[in-house]
Amino acid sequence: MSEEVQSPTGRAKRLPRAVRERQILDAAVQVFAQYGYHSASMDEISEVAGVSKPMIYTYLGSKEDLFAQCIRREATRLLEAIQAGVQPDLPPDMQLWYGLRSFYRFVAEYRESWTVLHRQALVVGGPFAAEITDMRKRAIELVAALVVSAGTRKGLAEQAEFSGEGLSAALVGAAESLADWALDHPDVSDGVLASWLMNLVWLGFNDLVEGAVWKPAEPGA
């Protein structure tokens, strides 16, 4: 499906449906990030997108449907950016470092996307939060695979498999918190942010797979 619009020459020009949908979604992400789901209006999205409100309903459905589409698209873009940064021919720690760099680069370049994903969707809750939970689960699986790979290289695959998922969940949570902090500190580069997190978390992973485990002291010790 395509739509006729007037070109500067006055001739009718057709826009493919995919182009029009992308235009609407781009506008919706901008408006949802600025106002939040509840305060954002379809009138504002229509104005930013440069299309009529009935056209938005025709292409992408209701406000709820549109918000869900935004979350789905931005989550996919984020995960694809991270996966593209993970270079499989490198050791696990360097794979993770590059993946984290890609994550922080995405957050810096697409602030509105991250705002919709990590702030608006979680506040609204319901099926929107479920989409974010699924995205986080996929990110945890990606990190856990690297942790298990590192443990296997050191002959401790069983121990790494036992603790990998939980520790990876902790790393993903820390990465998200640091991303929120980074939004207010744009002068800190993605490489520095990734290195901070690696120093905070990966050194602990490395000690764990080598059998160096911290234990609490006995009371009164």
Coordinates of C-alpha atoms in Angstrom, one line a residue:
M1 CA 0.0 0.0 0.0
S2 CA 1.3 3.5 -0.8
E3 CA 0.0 7.0 -0.4
E4 CA 0.0 9.9 -2.9
V5 CA 1.5 13.2 -1.7
Q6 CA 2.3 16.4 -3.6
S7 CA 5.9 16.8 -4.5
P8 CA 7.5 20.3 -4.9
T9 CA 6.8 20.1 -8.6
G10 CA 3.1 19.6 -8.0
R11 CA 3.2 16.0 -9.2
A12 CA 1.7 13.2 -7.2
K13 CA 4.4 11.1 -5.5
R14 CA 3.7 7.8 -3.8
L15 CA 5.3 6.8 -0.5
P16 CA 5.6 3.0 0.2
R17 CA 3.8 1.9 3.2
A18 CA 7.0 0.9 5.0
V19 CA 8.4 4.4 4.6
R20 CA 5.2 6.0 5.9
E21 CA 5.1 3.6 8.9
R22 CA 8.7 4.4 9.7
Q23 CA 7.9 8.1 9.5
I24 CA 5.0 7.7 12.0
L25 CA 7.0 5.5 14.4
D26 CA 9.9 8.0 14.4
A27 CA 7.4 10.7 15.3
A28 CA 5.7 8.6 18.0
V29 CA 9.0 7.7 19.7
Q30 CA 9.9 11.4 19.8
V31 CA 6.5 12.4 21.3
F32 CA 6.3 9.4 23.8
A33 CA 9.8 10.2 25.0
Q34 CA 9.0 13.8 25.5
Y35 CA 5.6 13.5 27.1
G36 CA 5.2 10.0 28.3
Y37 CA 2.6 7.5 27.2
H38 CA -0.4 8.9 29.1
S39 CA 0.3 12.6 28.2
A40 CA 1.3 12.0 24.6
S41 CA -1.5 12.8 22.1
M42 CA -2.3 11.3 18.7
D43 CA -2.8 14.9 17.5
E44 CA 0.8 15.7 18.5
I45 CA 2.2 12.6 16.8
S46 CA 0.2 13.4 13.7
E47 CA 1.6 16.9 13.6
V48 CA 5.2 15.7 14.1
A49 CA 4.8 13.0 11.5
G50 CA 3.2 15.3 9.0
V51 CA 0.3 12.9 8.4
S52 CA -3.4 12.9 9.3
K53 CA -4.6 11.2 12.5
P54 CA -6.9 8.9 10.6
M55 CA -3.8 7.7 8.6
I56 CA -2.1 6.8 11.8
Y57 CA -5.0 4.7 12.9
T58 CA -5.1 3.1 9.4
Y59 CA -1.5 2.2 9.4
L60 CA -0.6 1.4 13.0
G61 CA -3.9 1.3 15.0
S62 CA -4.7 2.9 18.3
K63 CA -2.4 4.8 20.6
E64 CA -1.8 1.6 22.6
D65 CA -1.0 -0.3 19.4
L66 CA 1.4 2.4 18.3
F67 CA 3.2 2.5 21.6
A68 CA 3.6 -1.3 21.5
Q69 CA 5.0 -1.0 17.9
C70 CA 7.5 1.6 19.1
I71 CA 8.7 -0.6 22.0
R72 CA 9.1 -3.6 19.7
R73 CA 11.0 -1.7 17.0
E74 CA 13.3 0.1 19.4
A75 CA 14.0 -3.1 21.4
T76 CA 14.9 -4.9 18.2
R77 CA 17.2 -2.0 17.1
L78 CA 19.0 -2.0 20.4
L79 CA 19.6 -5.8 20.5
E80 CA 20.7 -5.8 16.9
A81 CA 23.2 -3.0 17.7
I82 CA 24.6 -4.9 20.7
Q83 CA 24.9 -8.2 18.7
A84 CA 26.6 -6.4 15.8
G85 CA 29.2 -5.1 18.3
V86 CA 30.0 -8.6 19.7
Q87 CA 32.9 -9.9 17.6
P88 CA 32.8 -13.7 17.8
D89 CA 36.5 -14.2 16.9
L90 CA 37.6 -12.4 20.0
P91 CA 38.0 -13.7 23.6
P92 CA 34.7 -13.5 25.7
D93 CA 35.8 -10.4 27.7
M94 CA 36.6 -8.4 24.5
Q95 CA 33.3 -9.6 23.0
L96 CA 31.4 -8.3 26.0
W97 CA 33.4 -5.0 26.0
Y98 CA 32.6 -4.3 22.4
G99 CA 28.9 -5.3 23.0
L100 CA 28.8 -2.8 25.9
R101 CA 30.4 -0.1 23.8
S102 CA 27.7 -0.7 21.2
F103 CA 25.0 -0.5 23.8
Y104 CA 26.2 2.8 25.2
R105 CA 26.7 4.2 21.8
F106 CA 23.1 3.4 20.9
V107 CA 21.9 5.0 24.1
A108 CA 23.8 8.2 23.4
E109 CA 22.7 8.4 19.7
Y110 CA 19.1 7.4 20.3
R111 CA 18.3 8.9 23.7
E112 CA 14.6 9.0 22.8
S113 CA 14.6 5.3 22.1
W114 CA 16.2 4.5 25.4
T115 CA 13.8 6.8 27.3
V116 CA 10.8 5.0 25.8
L117 CA 12.2 1.6 26.4
H118 CA 13.6 2.0 29.9
R119 CA 11.5 4.7 31.4
Q120 CA 8.1 5.0 29.7
A121 CA 7.4 1.4 29.0
L122 CA 8.2 0.3 32.6
V123 CA 6.1 3.1 34.1
V124 CA 3.1 2.2 32.0
G125 CA 3.5 -1.5 32.8
G126 CA 1.2 -4.3 31.6
P127 CA 2.1 -5.8 28.2
F128 CA 4.5 -3.0 27.5
A129 CA 6.7 -4.0 30.5
A130 CA 6.5 -7.6 29.3
E131 CA 8.1 -6.5 26.1
I132 CA 11.0 -5.0 28.0
T133 CA 11.3 -8.1 30.2
D134 CA 11.7 -10.2 27.0
M135 CA 14.3 -7.8 25.7
R136 CA 16.2 -8.0 29.0
K137 CA 16.0 -11.8 29.0
R138 CA 17.6 -11.9 25.5
A139 CA 20.4 -9.6 26.7
I140 CA 21.0 -11.8 29.8
E141 CA 21.2 -14.9 27.6
L142 CA 23.8 -13.2 25.4
V143 CA 26.0 -12.2 28.3
A144 CA 25.5 -15.6 30.0
A145 CA 26.8 -17.3 26.9
L146 CA 30.0 -15.2 27.1
V147 CA 30.4 -16.1 30.9
V148 CA 30.0 -19.8 30.2
S149 CA 32.5 -19.5 27.3
A150 CA 35.0 -17.9 29.6
G151 CA 34.6 -20.6 32.2
T152 CA 34.9 -23.3 29.7
R153 CA 38.2 -21.9 28.4
K154 CA 39.5 -22.3 32.0
G155 CA 38.0 -25.8 32.5
L156 CA 35.3 -24.6 34.8
A157 CA 32.2 -24.8 32.6
E158 CA 30.0 -26.4 35.3
Q159 CA 30.6 -23.6 37.8
A160 CA 30.2 -20.9 35.1
E161 CA 26.9 -22.5 34.0
F162 CA 25.6 -22.6 37.6
S163 CA 26.2 -18.9 38.3
G164 CA 26.3 -17.5 34.8
E165 CA 22.6 -16.5 34.3
G166 CA 22.3 -14.9 37.7
L167 CA 25.5 -12.9 37.4
S168 CA 24.5 -11.9 33.8
A169 CA 21.2 -10.6 35.1
A170 CA 23.2 -8.5 37.6
L171 CA 25.5 -7.2 34.8
V172 CA 22.5 -6.2 32.6
G173 CA 20.9 -4.4 35.5
A174 CA 24.1 -2.5 36.2
A175 CA 24.5 -1.7 32.5
E176 CA 21.0 -0.2 32.4
S177 CA 21.6 1.9 35.5
L178 CA 24.9 3.2 34.1
A179 CA 23.1 4.1 30.8
D180 CA 20.6 6.2 32.8
W181 CA 23.5 8.0 34.5
A182 CA 25.3 8.5 31.2
L183 CA 22.3 10.4 29.8
D184 CA 23.1 13.2 32.2
H185 CA 26.9 12.9 31.5
P186 CA 27.2 12.9 27.7
D187 CA 30.9 13.9 28.0
V188 CA 31.8 10.3 29.1
S189 CA 32.5 8.2 26.0
D190 CA 31.0 4.7 25.3
G191 CA 34.5 3.2 25.6
V192 CA 35.0 4.6 29.1
L193 CA 31.5 3.5 30.2
A194 CA 32.1 0.0 28.9
S195 CA 35.5 -0.1 30.7
W196 CA 34.1 1.0 34.0
L197 CA 31.5 -1.8 33.9
M198 CA 34.1 -4.4 32.8
N199 CA 36.3 -3.3 35.8
L200 CA 33.4 -3.5 38.1
V201 CA 31.9 -6.8 37.0
W202 CA 34.1 -8.8 34.7
L203 CA 37.0 -9.0 37.1
G204 CA 34.6 -10.6 39.5
F205 CA 33.5 -13.0 36.8
N206 CA 37.1 -13.9 36.2
D207 CA 37.9 -14.5 39.8
L208 CA 34.7 -16.7 40.2
V209 CA 35.6 -19.0 37.3
E210 CA 39.1 -19.4 38.7
G211 CA 37.6 -20.4 42.0
A212 CA 38.4 -17.3 44.0
V213 CA 35.1 -16.8 45.8
W214 CA 34.4 -14.2 48.4
K215 CA 32.6 -15.4 51.6
P216 CA 31.4 -13.4 54.6
A217 CA 33.5 -13.5 57.7
E218 CA 32.2 -15.3 60.7
P219 CA 30.3 -13.1 63.2
G220 CA 32.7 -11.4 65.6
A221 CA 35.7 -12.2 63.4

